[in-house]
Coordinates of C-alpha atoms in Angstrom, one line a residue:
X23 CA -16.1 17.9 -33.5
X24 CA -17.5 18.1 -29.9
X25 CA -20.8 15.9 -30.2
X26 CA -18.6 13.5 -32.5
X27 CA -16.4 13.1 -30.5
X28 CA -18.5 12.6 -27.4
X29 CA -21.3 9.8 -29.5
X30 CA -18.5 8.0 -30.4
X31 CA -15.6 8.2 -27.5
X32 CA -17.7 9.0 -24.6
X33 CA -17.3 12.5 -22.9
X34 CA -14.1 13.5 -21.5
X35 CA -12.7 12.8 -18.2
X36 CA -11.8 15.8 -16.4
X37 CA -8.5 17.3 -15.4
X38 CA -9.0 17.3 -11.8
X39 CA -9.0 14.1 -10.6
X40 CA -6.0 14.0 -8.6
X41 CA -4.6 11.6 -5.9
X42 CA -4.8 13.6 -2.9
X43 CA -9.1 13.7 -3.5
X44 CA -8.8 10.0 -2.9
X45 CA -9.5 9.9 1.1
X46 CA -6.8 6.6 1.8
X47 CA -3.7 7.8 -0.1
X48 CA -4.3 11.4 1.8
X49 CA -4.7 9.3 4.8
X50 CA -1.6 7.2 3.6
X51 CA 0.4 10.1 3.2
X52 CA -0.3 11.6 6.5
X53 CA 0.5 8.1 8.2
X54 CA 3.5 8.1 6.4
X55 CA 5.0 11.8 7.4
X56 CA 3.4 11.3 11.1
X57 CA 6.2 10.4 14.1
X58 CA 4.0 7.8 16.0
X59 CA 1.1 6.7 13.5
X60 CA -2.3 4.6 14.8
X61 CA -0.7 1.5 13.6
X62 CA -4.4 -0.4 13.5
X63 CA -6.0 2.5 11.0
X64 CA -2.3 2.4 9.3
X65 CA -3.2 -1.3 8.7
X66 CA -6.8 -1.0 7.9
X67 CA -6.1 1.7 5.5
X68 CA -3.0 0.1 3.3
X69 CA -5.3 -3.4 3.6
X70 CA -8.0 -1.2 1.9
X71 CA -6.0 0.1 -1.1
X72 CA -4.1 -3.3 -1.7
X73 CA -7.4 -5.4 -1.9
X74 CA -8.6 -2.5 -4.4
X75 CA -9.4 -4.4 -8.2
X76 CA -8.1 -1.4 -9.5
X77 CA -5.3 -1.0 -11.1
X78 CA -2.8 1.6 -9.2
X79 CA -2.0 4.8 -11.3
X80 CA 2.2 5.6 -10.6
X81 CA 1.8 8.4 -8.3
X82 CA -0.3 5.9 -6.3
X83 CA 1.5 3.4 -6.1
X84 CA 4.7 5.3 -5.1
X85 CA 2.4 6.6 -2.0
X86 CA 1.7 3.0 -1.1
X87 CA 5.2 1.8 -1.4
X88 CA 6.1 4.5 1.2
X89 CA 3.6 3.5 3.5
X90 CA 4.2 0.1 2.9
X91 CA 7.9 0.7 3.9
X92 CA 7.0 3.4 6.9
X93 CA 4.7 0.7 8.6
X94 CA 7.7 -2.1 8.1
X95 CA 9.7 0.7 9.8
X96 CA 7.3 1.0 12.8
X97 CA 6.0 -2.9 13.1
X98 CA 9.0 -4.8 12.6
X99 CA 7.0 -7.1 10.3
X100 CA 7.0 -7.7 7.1
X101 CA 4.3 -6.0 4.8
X102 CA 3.5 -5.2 1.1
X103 CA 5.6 -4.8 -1.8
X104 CA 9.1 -3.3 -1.8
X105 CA 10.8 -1.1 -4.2
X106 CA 13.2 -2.0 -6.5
X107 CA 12.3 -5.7 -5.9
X108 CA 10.3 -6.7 -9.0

C-alpha cells in the first residue's frame, strides 16, 4: 500500500513541521512576551508574515493576532487584524 499510495497521492508530509521552526512566528512570539520590543524589527517582522500568499494555519494566526495586539499596545497605532472582530 506504500508505493500506491505514494504514485498516486504523493509522499507524505512529515509530522514535524511545527510553528516554532518557522523563524518569524518564533521571532513573533518572543516580540510578543518581551517588556520593551525593537519596535522597527516588530514591524518588519509582522509586515513579513501579513504579505505572506499563504494561507495562515490556526496556531499561526493566533501568534499574529497577539503580536498584532502587543505592537497596538506599544505604538498607539492602529495595526492588523483584531480578535473577535470578523
Amino acid at each position: 500500500m506504500g508505493l500506491a499510495r505514494e504514485l498516486t497521492m504523493g509522499s507524505r508530509r512529515g509530522r514535524n513541521n511545527r510553528i516554532a521552526a518557522h523563524p518569524d512566528f518564533a521571532a513573533l512570539r518572543r516580540f510578543t512576551q518581551a517588556e520593551n520590543p525593537d519596535l522597527g524589527n516588530f514591524r518588519a517582522i509582522l509586515d513579513r508574515v501579513g504579505a505572506s500568499p499563504n494561507r495562515l494555519r490556526f496556531k499561526e494566526g493566533v501568534i499574529y493576532i497577539e503580536a498584532c495586539k502587543r505592537y497596538r499596545e506599544l505604538a498607539g497605532e492602529q495595526y492588523g487584524p483584531a480578535l473577535g472582530t470578523y
